[in-house]
Protein backbone atom coordinates (compact mmCIF):
# COMPACT_ATOMS: atom_id res chain seq x y z
CA UNK A 1 0.00 0.00 0.00
CA UNK A 2 2.81 2.40 0.88
CA UNK A 3 4.79 1.58 -2.26
CA UNK A 4 1.71 1.97 -4.45
CA UNK A 5 1.13 5.39 -2.92
CA UNK A 6 4.74 6.39 -3.54
CA UNK A 7 4.51 5.31 -7.17
CA UNK A 8 1.13 7.02 -7.49
CA UNK A 9 2.70 10.26 -6.32
CA UNK A 10 5.46 9.88 -8.88
CA UNK A 11 2.99 9.38 -11.69
CA UNK A 12 0.97 12.38 -10.50
CA UNK A 13 4.01 14.67 -10.68
CA UNK A 14 5.09 13.47 -14.12
CA UNK A 15 1.53 14.07 -15.32
CA UNK A 16 0.82 17.41 -13.65
CA UNK A 17 4.23 19.03 -14.16
CA UNK A 18 5.94 17.60 -17.19
CA UNK A 19 2.95 16.92 -19.44
CA UNK A 20 2.02 20.61 -19.43
CA UNK A 21 5.67 21.63 -19.76
CA UNK A 22 5.87 19.35 -22.82
CA UNK A 23 2.96 21.19 -24.44
CA UNK A 24 4.59 24.56 -23.90
CA UNK A 25 8.19 23.60 -24.61
CA UNK A 26 7.80 21.20 -27.53
CA UNK A 27 4.46 22.18 -29.08
CA UNK A 28 4.40 25.91 -28.39
CA UNK A 29 1.09 26.03 -26.53
CA UNK A 30 0.14 29.54 -25.45
CA UNK A 31 -1.33 30.52 -22.08
CA UNK A 32 -4.73 30.72 -23.77
CA UNK A 33 -4.40 27.23 -25.24
CA UNK A 34 -3.37 25.70 -21.92
CA UNK A 35 -6.20 27.51 -20.12
CA UNK A 36 -8.77 26.24 -22.63
CA UNK A 37 -7.41 22.73 -22.27
CA UNK A 38 -7.70 22.94 -18.47
CA UNK A 39 -11.31 24.10 -18.76
CA UNK A 40 -12.15 21.27 -21.15
CA UNK A 41 -10.39 18.76 -18.93
CA UNK A 42 -12.21 19.93 -15.79
CA UNK A 43 -15.56 19.72 -17.57
CA UNK A 44 -14.92 16.16 -18.73
CA UNK A 45 -13.75 15.10 -15.26
CA UNK A 46 -16.75 16.80 -13.62
CA UNK A 47 -19.05 14.58 -15.69
CA UNK A 48 -16.97 11.43 -15.29
CA UNK A 49 -15.91 11.46 -11.62
CA UNK A 50 -19.30 10.45 -10.13
CA UNK A 51 -19.08 7.20 -12.10
CA UNK A 52 -15.78 6.05 -10.56
CA UNK A 53 -17.38 4.54 -7.44
CA UNK A 54 -19.83 2.56 -9.55
CA UNK A 55 -16.99 1.33 -11.76
CA UNK A 56 -15.07 0.12 -8.68
CA UNK A 57 -18.12 -1.77 -7.43
CA UNK A 58 -18.62 -3.37 -10.82
CA UNK A 59 -15.02 -4.26 -11.72
CA UNK A 60 -13.25 -4.47 -8.36
CA UNK A 61 -10.04 -2.79 -7.28
CA UNK A 62 -7.53 -5.10 -8.90
CA UNK A 63 -9.15 -4.97 -12.31
CA UNK A 64 -9.58 -1.20 -12.15
CA UNK A 65 -5.97 -0.68 -11.07
CA UNK A 66 -4.92 -2.92 -13.95
CA UNK A 67 -6.84 -0.71 -16.38
CA UNK A 68 -5.36 2.41 -14.81
CA UNK A 69 -1.74 1.27 -14.93
CA UNK A 70 -1.91 -0.16 -18.45
CA UNK A 71 -3.61 3.03 -19.65
CA UNK A 72 -0.99 5.17 -17.92
CA UNK A 73 1.79 3.14 -19.55
CA UNK A 74 0.33 3.75 -23.02
CA UNK A 75 -0.27 7.44 -22.22
CA UNK A 76 3.33 8.01 -21.13
CA UNK A 77 4.60 6.34 -24.28
CA UNK A 78 2.32 8.66 -26.21
CA UNK A 79 3.78 11.69 -24.43
CA UNK A 80 7.26 10.47 -25.29
CA UNK A 81 6.78 9.81 -28.98
CA UNK A 82 3.78 11.61 -30.46
CA UNK A 83 4.31 14.68 -32.63
CA UNK A 84 0.61 15.61 -32.88
CA UNK A 85 -0.58 18.48 -30.69
CA UNK A 86 -4.21 17.35 -30.74
CA UNK A 87 -3.24 13.88 -29.61
CA UNK A 88 -1.25 15.41 -26.74
CA UNK A 89 -4.41 17.15 -25.50
CA UNK A 90 -6.41 13.92 -25.73
CA UNK A 91 -3.67 12.06 -23.87
CA UNK A 92 -3.72 14.68 -21.13
CA UNK A 93 -7.49 14.43 -20.68
CA UNK A 94 -7.39 10.62 -20.73
CA UNK A 95 -4.50 10.70 -18.25
CA UNK A 96 -6.55 12.85 -15.92
CA UNK A 97 -9.56 10.56 -16.24
CA UNK A 98 -7.68 7.35 -15.52
CA UNK A 99 -5.80 8.94 -12.61
CA UNK A 100 -9.16 9.15 -10.85
CA UNK A 101 -9.05 5.36 -10.68
CA UNK A 102 -6.23 5.67 -8.14
CA UNK A 103 -8.90 5.88 -5.45
CA UNK A 104 -9.08 2.09 -5.86
CA UNK A 105 -5.76 1.86 -3.97
CA UNK A 106 -7.44 3.39 -0.92
CA UNK A 107 -10.62 1.33 -1.12
CA UNK A 108 -8.41 -1.75 -1.55
CA UNK A 109 -6.55 -0.82 1.63
CA UNK A 110 -9.80 -0.29 3.54
CA UNK A 111 -10.76 -3.86 2.73
CA UNK A 112 -7.50 -5.44 3.92
CA UNK A 113 -6.68 -3.25 6.94
CA UNK A 114 -7.93 -3.66 10.48
CA UNK A 115 -10.20 -0.70 11.38
CA UNK A 116 -7.87 0.55 14.10
CA UNK A 117 -4.99 0.66 11.59
CA UNK A 118 -6.83 2.55 8.85
CA UNK A 119 -6.47 6.19 9.98
CA UNK A 120 -2.76 6.19 10.93
CA UNK A 121 -1.78 4.22 7.85
CA UNK A 122 -3.78 6.50 5.58
CA UNK A 123 -1.98 9.49 7.09
CA UNK A 124 1.42 7.90 6.53
CA UNK A 125 0.46 6.93 2.98
CA UNK A 126 -0.57 10.50 2.21
CA UNK A 127 2.81 11.75 3.41
CA UNK A 128 4.62 9.14 1.33
CA UNK A 129 2.50 10.10 -1.67
CA UNK A 130 3.91 13.64 -1.49
CA UNK A 131 7.58 12.62 -1.37
CA UNK A 132 7.80 12.61 -5.20
CA UNK A 133 6.53 16.21 -5.22
CA UNK A 134 9.91 17.19 -3.75
CA UNK A 135 12.20 14.79 -5.60
CA UNK A 136 10.78 14.12 -9.05
CA UNK A 137 10.62 17.72 -10.39
CA UNK A 138 14.38 18.04 -9.83
CA UNK A 139 15.12 14.54 -11.10
CA UNK A 140 12.85 14.96 -14.10
CA UNK A 141 14.34 18.33 -14.96
CA UNK A 142 17.82 16.84 -14.92
CA UNK A 143 16.70 13.92 -17.09
CA UNK A 144 14.98 16.30 -19.51
CA UNK A 145 18.09 18.42 -20.03
CA UNK A 146 20.49 15.46 -20.05
CA UNK A 147 18.65 12.87 -22.18
CA UNK A 148 15.69 14.67 -23.70
CA UNK A 149 12.06 14.96 -22.72
CA UNK A 150 11.29 11.39 -23.78
CA UNK A 151 13.34 10.05 -20.86
CA UNK A 152 11.01 11.67 -18.30
CA UNK A 153 7.93 9.98 -19.73
CA UNK A 154 9.68 6.65 -20.15
CA UNK A 155 10.55 6.95 -16.46
CA UNK A 156 6.85 7.52 -15.77
CA UNK A 157 6.01 4.44 -17.83
CA UNK A 158 8.43 2.45 -15.67
CA UNK A 159 6.62 3.60 -12.52
CA UNK A 160 3.33 2.30 -13.90
CA UNK A 161 4.85 -1.11 -14.67
CA UNK A 162 6.06 -1.40 -11.08
CA UNK A 163 2.62 -0.41 -9.79
CA UNK A 164 0.94 -2.98 -12.01
CA UNK A 165 3.22 -5.77 -10.82
CA UNK A 166 2.78 -5.00 -7.13
CA UNK A 167 -1.00 -4.69 -7.30
CA UNK A 168 -1.40 -7.95 -9.21
CA UNK A 169 0.90 -9.98 -6.97
CA UNK A 170 -0.66 -8.94 -3.69
CA UNK A 171 -4.20 -9.43 -4.88
CA UNK A 172 -3.42 -12.91 -6.19
CA UNK A 173 -2.06 -13.76 -2.76
CA UNK A 174 -5.40 -12.88 -1.24
CA UNK A 175 -7.16 -14.99 -3.86
CA UNK A 176 -5.02 -17.96 -2.87
CA UNK A 177 -6.05 -17.47 0.76
CA UNK A 178 -9.71 -17.26 -0.19
CA UNK A 179 -9.47 -20.43 -2.29
CA UNK A 180 -7.71 -22.38 0.47
CA UNK A 181 -4.51 -22.95 -1.50
CA UNK A 182 -2.47 -21.24 1.23
CA UNK A 183 -3.20 -20.80 4.92
CA UNK A 184 -1.89 -18.13 7.25
CA UNK A 185 1.85 -17.97 6.55
CA UNK A 186 2.03 -21.35 4.78
CA UNK A 187 2.91 -21.23 1.10
CA UNK A 188 4.78 -18.47 -0.73
CA UNK A 189 4.47 -16.30 -3.80
CA UNK A 190 7.10 -14.70 -5.99
CA UNK A 191 7.45 -12.72 -9.21
CA UNK A 192 10.44 -12.10 -11.45
CA UNK A 193 11.49 -8.46 -11.75
CA UNK A 194 14.35 -9.01 -14.22
CA UNK A 195 17.22 -11.42 -14.80
CA UNK A 196 18.72 -10.59 -11.40
CA UNK A 197 15.93 -9.77 -8.96
CA UNK A 198 12.64 -11.23 -7.84
CA UNK A 199 9.94 -10.29 -5.33
CA UNK A 200 8.98 -12.89 -2.72
CA UNK A 201 6.62 -12.99 0.21
CA UNK A 202 8.18 -12.33 3.62
CA UNK A 203 8.65 -14.94 6.29
CA UNK A 204 6.06 -15.21 9.04
CA UNK A 205 3.53 -12.67 7.75
CA UNK A 206 -0.11 -13.71 7.45
CA UNK A 207 -1.38 -13.23 3.89
CA UNK A 208 -4.55 -11.65 5.23
CA UNK A 209 -2.42 -8.65 6.27
CA UNK A 210 -0.04 -8.65 3.30
CA UNK A 211 0.45 -5.27 1.57
CA UNK A 212 2.56 -4.32 -1.48
CA UNK A 213 5.22 -2.78 0.77
CA UNK A 214 5.75 -6.16 2.46
CA UNK A 215 7.09 -7.90 -0.65
CA UNK A 216 10.85 -8.50 -0.39
CA UNK A 217 13.28 -7.81 -3.23
CA UNK A 218 15.81 -10.65 -3.49
CA UNK A 219 18.87 -11.13 -5.67
CA UNK A 220 18.32 -14.49 -7.38
CA UNK A 221 22.05 -15.17 -7.67
CA UNK A 222 23.27 -14.25 -4.17
CA UNK A 223 19.93 -14.51 -2.28
CA UNK A 224 20.73 -11.18 -0.62
CA UNK A 225 17.62 -9.12 0.09
CA UNK A 226 16.66 -5.49 0.64
CA UNK A 227 14.67 -4.00 3.50
CA UNK A 228 13.90 -5.02 7.07
CA UNK A 229 11.59 -7.95 6.37
CA UNK A 230 13.18 -11.37 5.99
CA UNK A 231 12.20 -13.28 2.84
CA UNK A 232 10.71 -16.74 2.92
CA UNK A 233 13.08 -19.61 3.61
CA UNK A 234 12.00 -21.04 0.23
CA UNK A 235 13.63 -18.16 -1.63
CA UNK A 236 16.40 -20.40 -2.97
CA UNK A 237 13.81 -22.72 -4.53
CA UNK A 238 12.06 -19.83 -6.27
CA UNK A 239 15.41 -18.40 -7.44
CA UNK A 240 16.53 -21.76 -8.83
CA UNK A 241 13.29 -22.15 -10.78
CA UNK A 242 13.56 -18.67 -12.28
CA UNK A 243 17.17 -19.23 -13.30
CA UNK A 244 16.40 -22.61 -14.80
CA UNK A 245 13.18 -21.45 -16.48
CA UNK A 246 13.60 -17.97 -18.02
CA UNK A 247 10.18 -18.36 -19.62
CA UNK A 248 8.28 -18.08 -16.32
CA UNK A 249 7.89 -15.39 -13.72
Short mmCIF file of N, CA and C in Angstrom, two decimals, residues 1-5 7-8 60-70 101-102 104-106 108-109 112 159-176 189 191 193 199 210-215:
data_model
loop_
_atom_site.label_atom_id
_atom_site.label_comp_id
_atom_site.label_asym_id
_atom_site.label_seq_id
_atom_site.Cartn_x
_atom_site.Cartn_y
_atom_site.Cartn_z
N UNK A 1 0.84 -1.20 0.00
CA UNK A 1 0.00 0.00 0.00
C UNK A 1 0.87 1.25 0.00
N UNK A 2 1.91 1.25 0.84
CA UNK A 2 2.81 2.40 0.88
C UNK A 2 3.55 2.58 -0.45
N UNK A 3 4.04 1.49 -1.00
CA UNK A 3 4.79 1.58 -2.26
C UNK A 3 3.88 2.05 -3.39
N UNK A 4 2.65 1.54 -3.43
CA UNK A 4 1.71 1.97 -4.45
C UNK A 4 1.43 3.47 -4.33
N UNK A 5 1.35 3.96 -3.11
CA UNK A 5 1.13 5.39 -2.92
C UNK A 5 2.34 6.21 -3.35
N UNK A 7 4.50 5.34 -5.71
CA UNK A 7 4.51 5.31 -7.17
C UNK A 7 3.38 6.17 -7.75
N UNK A 8 2.25 6.18 -7.06
CA UNK A 8 1.13 7.02 -7.49
C UNK A 8 1.53 8.49 -7.47
N UNK A 60 -14.17 -4.12 -9.44
CA UNK A 60 -13.25 -4.47 -8.36
C UNK A 60 -11.96 -3.71 -8.46
N UNK A 61 -11.25 -3.62 -7.33
CA UNK A 61 -10.04 -2.79 -7.28
C UNK A 61 -8.93 -3.30 -8.18
N UNK A 62 -8.66 -4.60 -8.13
CA UNK A 62 -7.53 -5.10 -8.90
C UNK A 62 -7.72 -4.88 -10.40
N UNK A 63 -8.91 -5.15 -10.88
CA UNK A 63 -9.15 -4.97 -12.31
C UNK A 63 -9.08 -3.49 -12.70
N UNK A 64 -9.62 -2.63 -11.84
CA UNK A 64 -9.58 -1.20 -12.15
C UNK A 64 -8.16 -0.66 -12.10
N UNK A 65 -7.37 -1.11 -11.11
CA UNK A 65 -5.97 -0.68 -11.07
C UNK A 65 -5.22 -1.19 -12.29
N UNK A 66 -5.56 -2.39 -12.75
CA UNK A 66 -4.92 -2.92 -13.95
C UNK A 66 -5.21 -2.02 -15.15
N UNK A 67 -6.47 -1.61 -15.29
CA UNK A 67 -6.84 -0.71 -16.38
C UNK A 67 -6.10 0.61 -16.25
N UNK A 68 -6.03 1.13 -15.03
CA UNK A 68 -5.36 2.41 -14.81
C UNK A 68 -3.89 2.35 -15.19
N UNK A 69 -3.18 1.33 -14.72
CA UNK A 69 -1.74 1.27 -14.93
C UNK A 69 -1.39 0.97 -16.39
N UNK A 70 -2.17 0.11 -17.03
CA UNK A 70 -1.91 -0.16 -18.45
C UNK A 70 -2.19 1.09 -19.27
N UNK A 101 -8.92 6.75 -11.11
CA UNK A 101 -9.05 5.36 -10.68
C UNK A 101 -8.12 5.03 -9.51
N UNK A 102 -7.18 5.94 -9.22
CA UNK A 102 -6.23 5.67 -8.14
C UNK A 102 -6.92 5.57 -6.78
N UNK A 104 -8.95 3.53 -6.11
CA UNK A 104 -9.08 2.09 -5.86
C UNK A 104 -7.99 1.59 -4.92
N UNK A 105 -6.82 2.25 -4.90
CA UNK A 105 -5.76 1.86 -3.97
C UNK A 105 -6.24 2.03 -2.53
N UNK A 106 -6.97 3.12 -2.28
CA UNK A 106 -7.44 3.39 -0.92
C UNK A 106 -8.61 2.48 -0.53
N UNK A 108 -9.06 -0.45 -1.71
CA UNK A 108 -8.41 -1.75 -1.55
C UNK A 108 -7.82 -1.87 -0.15
N UNK A 109 -7.15 -0.80 0.30
CA UNK A 109 -6.55 -0.82 1.63
C UNK A 109 -7.63 -0.93 2.72
N UNK A 112 -8.49 -4.50 3.36
CA UNK A 112 -7.50 -5.44 3.92
C UNK A 112 -6.99 -5.02 5.29
N UNK A 159 7.35 3.57 -13.80
CA UNK A 159 6.62 3.60 -12.52
C UNK A 159 5.30 2.85 -12.62
N UNK A 160 4.62 2.98 -13.75
CA UNK A 160 3.33 2.30 -13.90
C UNK A 160 3.51 0.79 -13.98
N UNK A 161 4.59 0.33 -14.60
CA UNK A 161 4.85 -1.11 -14.67
C UNK A 161 5.08 -1.67 -13.27
N UNK A 162 5.83 -0.96 -12.45
CA UNK A 162 6.06 -1.40 -11.08
C UNK A 162 4.75 -1.44 -10.29
N UNK A 163 3.91 -0.44 -10.47
CA UNK A 163 2.62 -0.41 -9.79
C UNK A 163 1.76 -1.60 -10.20
N UNK A 164 1.74 -1.87 -11.49
CA UNK A 164 0.94 -2.98 -12.01
C UNK A 164 1.39 -4.31 -11.42
N UNK A 165 2.68 -4.52 -11.36
CA UNK A 165 3.22 -5.77 -10.82
C UNK A 165 2.86 -5.94 -9.35
N UNK A 166 3.05 -4.91 -8.56
CA UNK A 166 2.78 -5.00 -7.13
C UNK A 166 1.30 -5.25 -6.85
N UNK A 167 0.44 -4.53 -7.53
CA UNK A 167 -1.00 -4.69 -7.30
C UNK A 167 -1.46 -6.09 -7.66
N UNK A 168 -0.98 -6.62 -8.78
CA UNK A 168 -1.40 -7.95 -9.21
C UNK A 168 -0.93 -9.02 -8.24
N UNK A 169 0.32 -8.93 -7.82
CA UNK A 169 0.90 -9.98 -6.97
C UNK A 169 0.21 -10.06 -5.63
N UNK A 170 -0.03 -8.93 -5.00
CA UNK A 170 -0.66 -8.94 -3.69
C UNK A 170 -2.08 -9.44 -3.78
N UNK A 171 -2.82 -9.01 -4.78
CA UNK A 171 -4.20 -9.43 -4.88
C UNK A 171 -4.31 -10.92 -5.16
N UNK A 172 -3.40 -11.48 -5.95
CA UNK A 172 -3.42 -12.91 -6.19
C UNK A 172 -3.14 -13.68 -4.91
N UNK A 173 -2.30 -13.12 -4.05
CA UNK A 173 -2.06 -13.76 -2.76
C UNK A 173 -3.33 -13.88 -1.96
N UNK A 174 -4.15 -12.84 -1.99
CA UNK A 174 -5.40 -12.88 -1.24
C UNK A 174 -6.38 -13.87 -1.88
N UNK A 175 -6.32 -14.01 -3.19
CA UNK A 175 -7.16 -14.99 -3.86
C UNK A 175 -6.76 -16.41 -3.46
N UNK A 176 -5.47 -16.64 -3.30
CA UNK A 176 -5.02 -17.96 -2.87
C UNK A 176 -5.52 -18.28 -1.47
N UNK A 189 4.64 -16.84 -2.46
CA UNK A 189 4.47 -16.30 -3.80
C UNK A 189 5.74 -15.56 -4.20
N UNK A 191 7.56 -13.24 -7.85
CA UNK A 191 7.45 -12.72 -9.21
C UNK A 191 8.82 -12.23 -9.67
N UNK A 193 11.38 -9.86 -11.37
CA UNK A 193 11.49 -8.46 -11.75
C UNK A 193 12.33 -8.31 -13.03
N UNK A 199 10.68 -10.63 -6.53
CA UNK A 199 9.94 -10.29 -5.33
C UNK A 199 9.40 -11.56 -4.72
N UNK A 210 -1.10 -8.96 4.24
CA UNK A 210 -0.04 -8.65 3.30
C UNK A 210 -0.37 -7.39 2.50
N UNK A 211 0.59 -6.48 2.39
CA UNK A 211 0.45 -5.27 1.57
C UNK A 211 1.59 -5.22 0.57
N UNK A 212 1.48 -4.40 -0.49
CA UNK A 212 2.56 -4.32 -1.48
C UNK A 212 3.92 -4.01 -0.88
N UNK A 213 3.93 -3.17 0.17
CA UNK A 213 5.22 -2.78 0.77
C UNK A 213 5.91 -3.94 1.48
N UNK A 214 5.18 -5.03 1.73
CA UNK A 214 5.75 -6.16 2.46
C UNK A 214 6.54 -7.11 1.56
N UNK A 215 6.36 -7.01 0.25
CA UNK A 215 7.09 -7.90 -0.65
C UNK A 215 8.59 -7.60 -0.57
#
